[in-house]
Amino acid sequence: MPRRLLLLGLALAALAGCTSVGVPVGQRVPAADAAMEPVPFDSAAVNFLVVGDWGRNGFFNQADVARGMGRVGERVRSRFTISTGDNFYLAGVDGADDPKWRRSFEDVYTAPVLQSTWYSVLGNHDWMGDVPAQIAYSDQSDRWHMPAQYYAETLAVGDSAEALFVFLDTTPLASPPEYQQRFSDSGDWDVEGQLAWLEETLSGSDAAWKVVVGHHPIYVGSIRYTDNERLVELLVPLLERHGVQMYFAGHDHNLQHHRPEGSVVDYFVSGAGSLTREVIETPNTLFALRTPGFMAVSMTPTSADVQAYDEDGVLMYQAQVPRRRGDRVPLPFGLDGAPGR
């Protein structure tokens, strides 16, 4: 669709009272267009970046994405970065002194704003290497943070709220039992233990925000993957029951936003840190785009703005997630990521 026609359609929809018009799947809209000017982030909010599937020694657009993260992160005053896994291709790391730490991490993400904490999870490619080494590197690095295969952190959001961030190890959860033999035996493949821990962690928190991060998407619009039925069965009931507002994943090498009909959870995919993969539209898709890139999030006590950027730091999409369903406030021209819902 020509850019002028797209913007005309957005404007007419807004004038007609339509409060929710999404960006078409695969459509790139330059940030210079008024409809895609980024919603400003409040510097007092909890602002952070989300990137995944990046560890390729700076190649396949990884270095470009890192530079874009540096520029956007500085502008939004990002406090930390979340890595959604597949931190090192093709087979994780061999140890805490593996040269990949320097070539794919330390020497790539050099912008000052990216020297803050990286809350990281394991991906399936990380499971092909030394799993404990990624945990051990937390003791050697001022910014790499992975204290265990799965863990949780609670952060203050302003003076009146808290956010619980839960970081999962989804490879055991998302994979059929027979797949375990494909991976390293250095990690703890404890499905039931992790699920029991997740239930206890979510139920035991009264945080205003609950955000869960895992490598594998639950819902996905991809030429390679379909919705992960194991995660739909194992995780979705827990997320819904305990009031989780957002689930962030990687694994699919693109940028996506999904919300199943009637769901109280928004599902995001930020796995475009290097090599990318084509997208498709599904009934749950609000946005999907094949481009190297990352996401930026701004969380206040009442709402969270989620923005998707390409490797040049150009805004591709933005959505608002309310703390409580029903509090959604449309963004300019209805770009709130909720078409018809």
Coordinates of C-alpha atoms in Angstrom, one line a residue:
M1 CA 0.0 0.0 0.0
P2 CA 1.5 3.4 -0.9
R3 CA 2.4 5.4 2.1
R4 CA 0.0 8.3 1.4
L5 CA -2.9 5.9 1.0
L6 CA -2.0 4.3 4.3
L7 CA -1.9 7.6 6.1
L8 CA -5.1 8.7 4.5
G9 CA -6.8 5.6 5.7
L10 CA -5.5 6.1 9.2
A11 CA -6.7 9.7 9.2
L12 CA -10.2 8.8 7.9
A13 CA -10.5 6.0 10.4
A14 CA -9.7 8.4 13.2
L15 CA -12.2 11.0 12.0
A16 CA -14.8 8.3 11.7
G17 CA -14.4 7.5 15.4
C18 CA -12.4 4.3 15.0
T19 CA -10.2 4.0 18.0
S20 CA -8.1 1.1 16.9
V21 CA -6.3 0.9 13.5
G22 CA -3.2 -1.2 13.4
V23 CA -0.2 -1.1 11.0
P24 CA -0.6 -3.8 8.4
V25 CA 1.6 -6.9 8.7
G26 CA 4.9 -6.3 6.9
Q27 CA 4.2 -2.6 6.3
R28 CA 7.1 -0.2 7.1
V29 CA 6.1 3.3 7.9
P30 CA 8.9 5.9 8.2
A31 CA 9.0 7.7 11.5
A32 CA 8.9 11.0 9.6
D33 CA 5.2 10.4 9.0
A34 CA 3.0 12.1 11.6
A35 CA 1.1 8.9 12.3
M36 CA 4.2 7.2 13.5
E37 CA 5.9 9.8 15.6
P38 CA 6.9 8.0 18.8
V39 CA 4.9 8.6 21.9
P40 CA 7.4 10.4 24.2
F41 CA 8.7 8.3 27.1
D42 CA 8.6 9.9 30.6
S43 CA 12.1 9.9 32.0
A44 CA 10.6 9.1 35.4
A45 CA 9.0 5.9 34.1
V46 CA 10.7 2.5 34.0
N47 CA 12.1 2.6 30.4
F48 CA 14.0 -0.4 28.9
L49 CA 15.0 -2.2 25.7
V50 CA 14.1 -5.7 24.6
V51 CA 16.2 -7.6 22.0
G52 CA 16.7 -11.3 21.2
D53 CA 18.5 -13.8 18.9
W54 CA 21.5 -11.6 18.5
G55 CA 24.8 -13.5 19.1
R56 CA 26.5 -13.6 15.7
N57 CA 29.9 -11.8 16.2
G58 CA 28.4 -8.6 15.0
F59 CA 27.4 -9.9 11.6
F60 CA 24.0 -10.3 10.0
N61 CA 22.9 -6.8 11.1
Q62 CA 23.7 -7.4 14.7
A63 CA 26.1 -4.4 14.9
D64 CA 23.5 -2.3 13.1
V65 CA 20.9 -3.2 15.6
A66 CA 23.3 -2.5 18.5
R67 CA 23.9 1.0 17.1
G68 CA 20.2 1.6 16.8
M69 CA 19.6 0.4 20.4
G70 CA 22.3 2.9 21.5
R71 CA 20.6 5.8 19.8
V72 CA 17.0 5.0 20.9
G73 CA 18.1 3.9 24.4
E74 CA 19.8 7.2 25.0
R75 CA 16.8 9.1 23.8
V76 CA 14.3 7.2 26.0
R77 CA 16.7 7.0 28.9
S78 CA 16.7 3.2 29.0
R79 CA 17.5 1.8 32.4
F80 CA 18.3 -1.8 31.4
T81 CA 18.0 -4.3 28.5
I82 CA 16.1 -7.6 28.4
S83 CA 17.6 -10.3 26.2
T84 CA 15.0 -12.9 25.0
G85 CA 17.6 -15.6 24.4
D86 CA 19.7 -17.3 21.7
N87 CA 22.4 -15.1 23.0
F88 CA 25.2 -17.0 21.2
Y89 CA 25.0 -18.9 17.8
L90 CA 25.2 -21.5 16.7
A91 CA 25.8 -23.6 19.9
G92 CA 25.9 -21.3 22.9
V93 CA 29.3 -20.8 24.7
D94 CA 31.9 -23.3 25.8
G95 CA 32.6 -21.5 29.0
A96 CA 32.7 -18.2 30.8
D97 CA 35.9 -17.4 29.0
D98 CA 34.7 -18.3 25.5
P99 CA 35.8 -15.6 23.0
K100 CA 32.2 -15.3 21.9
W101 CA 31.6 -13.1 25.0
R102 CA 33.9 -10.5 23.6
R103 CA 33.0 -10.9 19.9
S104 CA 29.2 -11.1 20.2
F105 CA 28.5 -9.1 23.4
E106 CA 31.2 -6.9 24.9
D107 CA 32.6 -5.5 21.6
V108 CA 29.2 -5.1 20.0
Y109 CA 27.0 -3.4 22.5
T110 CA 29.3 -0.5 23.3
A111 CA 27.0 2.4 23.6
P112 CA 27.0 4.0 27.0
V113 CA 23.3 3.4 27.6
L114 CA 23.9 -0.3 26.9
Q115 CA 26.3 -0.7 29.8
S116 CA 23.5 -1.0 32.3
T117 CA 22.1 -4.4 33.4
W118 CA 21.2 -7.0 30.8
Y119 CA 18.5 -9.3 32.2
S120 CA 19.0 -12.4 30.1
V121 CA 17.3 -15.8 29.4
L122 CA 18.5 -18.9 27.7
G123 CA 17.4 -19.9 24.2
N124 CA 17.5 -23.2 22.4
H125 CA 20.8 -22.4 20.8
D126 CA 22.2 -21.5 24.2
W127 CA 21.1 -24.9 25.4
M128 CA 23.4 -26.5 22.8
G129 CA 26.4 -25.1 24.7
D130 CA 27.5 -24.8 28.3
V131 CA 24.3 -23.6 30.2
P132 CA 26.0 -23.0 33.6
A133 CA 28.6 -20.8 31.8
Q134 CA 26.1 -18.2 31.0
I135 CA 25.0 -18.1 34.6
A136 CA 28.7 -18.0 35.8
Y137 CA 29.4 -15.0 33.5
S138 CA 27.2 -12.9 35.8
D139 CA 30.0 -13.0 38.3
Q140 CA 32.5 -11.7 35.8
S141 CA 30.4 -8.9 34.2
D142 CA 29.0 -5.7 35.6
R143 CA 26.0 -5.9 33.2
W144 CA 25.3 -9.5 32.3
H145 CA 22.6 -10.8 34.7
M146 CA 21.5 -14.4 34.7
P147 CA 21.7 -15.7 38.3
A148 CA 19.9 -19.0 37.5
Q149 CA 18.2 -20.8 34.6
Y150 CA 15.0 -19.0 35.7
Y151 CA 14.6 -16.2 38.1
A152 CA 12.5 -13.2 39.1
E153 CA 13.2 -9.5 39.8
T154 CA 10.9 -6.9 41.4
L155 CA 11.5 -3.3 40.4
A156 CA 9.9 -0.1 41.7
V157 CA 7.6 1.8 39.2
G158 CA 7.3 5.3 40.4
D159 CA 6.5 5.8 44.1
S160 CA 3.2 3.8 44.1
A161 CA 3.8 0.6 42.2
E162 CA 6.1 -2.4 41.6
A163 CA 6.7 -4.6 38.6
L164 CA 7.5 -8.3 38.9
F165 CA 9.7 -9.5 36.0
V166 CA 9.8 -13.3 35.7
F167 CA 12.5 -14.7 33.5
L168 CA 11.9 -18.3 32.3
D169 CA 14.0 -21.0 30.7
T170 CA 11.4 -22.1 28.0
T171 CA 13.5 -24.7 26.1
P172 CA 12.5 -27.5 28.5
L173 CA 8.9 -26.2 28.7
A174 CA 8.4 -25.7 24.9
S175 CA 10.1 -28.9 23.7
P176 CA 8.6 -32.4 23.7
P177 CA 10.5 -34.7 26.1
E178 CA 12.2 -36.6 23.3
Y179 CA 13.9 -33.4 22.2
Q180 CA 16.0 -33.3 25.3
Q181 CA 18.6 -35.5 23.7
R182 CA 19.2 -32.7 21.1
F183 CA 20.6 -30.4 23.7
S184 CA 23.5 -30.2 26.2
D185 CA 23.2 -32.2 29.4
S186 CA 24.8 -29.3 31.3
G187 CA 21.5 -27.7 32.3
D188 CA 18.7 -28.7 34.6
W189 CA 15.7 -30.0 32.5
D190 CA 13.2 -29.7 35.3
V191 CA 9.8 -28.9 33.7
E192 CA 7.6 -29.6 36.8
G193 CA 10.0 -27.8 39.1
Q194 CA 10.0 -24.7 36.9
L195 CA 6.2 -24.7 36.6
A196 CA 5.8 -25.0 40.4
W197 CA 8.2 -22.2 40.9
L198 CA 6.4 -20.0 38.4
E199 CA 3.0 -20.7 40.1
E200 CA 4.5 -19.8 43.5
T201 CA 6.3 -16.7 42.2
L202 CA 3.2 -15.3 40.4
S203 CA 0.7 -16.1 43.1
G204 CA 3.0 -14.8 45.8
S205 CA 3.4 -11.3 44.3
D206 CA 1.0 -8.4 44.6
A207 CA 2.9 -6.3 42.2
A208 CA 0.9 -3.9 40.0
W209 CA 2.7 -5.2 36.9
K210 CA 3.6 -8.8 36.1
V211 CA 5.8 -9.3 33.0
V212 CA 7.0 -12.7 31.9
V213 CA 10.0 -13.2 29.6
G214 CA 10.9 -16.4 27.8
H215 CA 12.7 -17.4 24.7
H216 CA 9.9 -19.2 22.9
P217 CA 6.8 -17.4 21.7
I218 CA 3.4 -18.8 22.8
Y219 CA 1.6 -17.2 19.8
V220 CA 3.5 -16.5 16.7
G221 CA 3.0 -15.4 13.0
S222 CA 5.8 -17.1 11.1
I223 CA 6.7 -19.0 8.0
R224 CA 8.6 -21.4 10.2
Y225 CA 6.7 -21.7 13.5
T226 CA 3.1 -22.1 14.7
D227 CA 1.6 -21.4 18.1
N228 CA 3.4 -23.5 20.6
E229 CA 0.7 -25.8 21.9
R230 CA 2.8 -27.0 24.8
L231 CA 3.2 -23.4 26.1
V232 CA -0.4 -22.7 25.4
E233 CA -1.3 -25.5 27.7
L234 CA 1.4 -25.0 30.3
L235 CA 1.8 -21.2 30.5
V236 CA -1.3 -19.5 29.3
P237 CA -3.6 -20.6 32.2
L238 CA -0.9 -19.4 34.7
L239 CA -0.5 -16.0 33.0
E240 CA -4.2 -15.4 32.8
R241 CA -5.0 -16.6 36.3
H242 CA -2.3 -14.4 38.0
G243 CA -2.9 -11.2 36.1
V244 CA 0.2 -11.1 33.9
Q245 CA -0.1 -8.2 31.4
M246 CA 2.8 -8.9 29.0
Y247 CA 4.8 -11.8 27.8
F248 CA 8.0 -11.1 25.8
A249 CA 9.8 -13.7 23.7
G250 CA 12.3 -14.1 20.9
H251 CA 13.0 -17.3 18.8
D252 CA 11.3 -16.0 15.7
H253 CA 13.6 -13.6 14.0
N254 CA 11.3 -10.6 13.6
L255 CA 9.1 -8.2 15.6
Q256 CA 5.5 -9.2 16.5
H257 CA 2.6 -8.3 18.7
H258 CA -0.3 -10.7 19.3
R259 CA -3.4 -10.7 21.4
P260 CA -5.8 -13.6 21.2
E261 CA -9.5 -12.8 21.4
G262 CA -10.6 -12.2 25.0
S263 CA -7.0 -12.5 26.4
V264 CA -5.8 -10.3 29.2
V265 CA -2.2 -10.8 28.1
D266 CA -0.3 -9.0 25.3
Y267 CA 2.2 -11.3 23.6
F268 CA 5.3 -9.7 22.0
V269 CA 8.1 -11.2 20.0
S270 CA 11.5 -9.3 19.9
G271 CA 13.8 -11.7 18.2
A272 CA 15.3 -9.5 15.4
G273 CA 18.7 -8.8 16.9
S274 CA 20.5 -10.1 13.9
L275 CA 19.4 -12.5 11.1
T276 CA 15.7 -12.2 10.3
R277 CA 12.8 -14.4 9.1
E278 CA 9.6 -13.7 7.1
V279 CA 6.3 -13.2 8.9
I280 CA 2.7 -14.1 8.3
E281 CA -0.6 -12.9 9.7
T282 CA -2.7 -15.0 12.1
P283 CA -6.1 -14.3 13.7
N284 CA -4.2 -13.1 16.8
T285 CA -1.8 -10.8 15.0
L286 CA -1.8 -7.1 15.7
F287 CA 1.6 -6.4 14.2
A288 CA 4.4 -8.5 12.5
L289 CA 7.3 -7.2 10.5
R290 CA 10.5 -8.8 9.2
T291 CA 13.3 -6.3 9.9
P292 CA 16.4 -6.3 12.1
G293 CA 15.4 -4.4 15.2
F294 CA 14.4 -4.3 18.8
M295 CA 11.7 -3.0 21.2
A296 CA 11.6 -0.2 23.7
V297 CA 9.2 -0.2 26.6
S298 CA 8.1 2.6 29.0
M299 CA 6.2 1.5 32.1
T300 CA 4.3 3.8 34.5
P301 CA 2.1 2.8 37.4
T302 CA -1.0 2.8 35.1
S303 CA 0.2 1.8 31.5
A304 CA 3.0 0.7 29.4
D305 CA 4.0 1.9 25.9
V306 CA 5.7 -0.7 23.7
Q307 CA 7.5 0.5 20.5
A308 CA 9.2 -1.5 17.8
Y309 CA 12.2 -0.1 16.0
D310 CA 14.3 -1.2 13.0
E311 CA 18.1 -1.3 13.0
D312 CA 18.3 2.4 12.1
G313 CA 16.2 3.4 15.1
V314 CA 13.2 4.2 13.0
L315 CA 9.8 3.6 14.7
M316 CA 7.9 0.8 13.0
Y317 CA 5.0 0.3 15.5
Q318 CA 3.7 1.3 18.9
A319 CA 1.1 -0.1 21.2
Q320 CA -0.2 0.8 24.7
V321 CA -0.9 -1.9 27.3
P322 CA -3.0 -0.9 30.3
R323 CA -2.3 -2.1 33.8
R324 CA -5.9 -3.2 34.0
R325 CA -7.8 -4.4 30.9
G326 CA -10.5 -1.8 30.0
D327 CA -8.2 1.1 30.7
R328 CA -6.7 1.2 27.2
V329 CA -6.2 4.7 25.8
P330 CA -5.9 5.0 22.0
L331 CA -2.6 6.4 20.7
P332 CA -2.6 9.0 17.9
F333 CA -4.5 7.8 14.8
G334 CA -5.5 4.7 16.7
L335 CA -2.0 3.1 16.6
D336 CA -2.7 1.4 19.9
G337 CA -2.2 -2.2 18.5
A338 CA -5.8 -3.3 19.0
P339 CA -7.6 -3.3 15.7
G340 CA -11.2 -4.4 16.2
R341 CA -10.7 -5.7 19.7

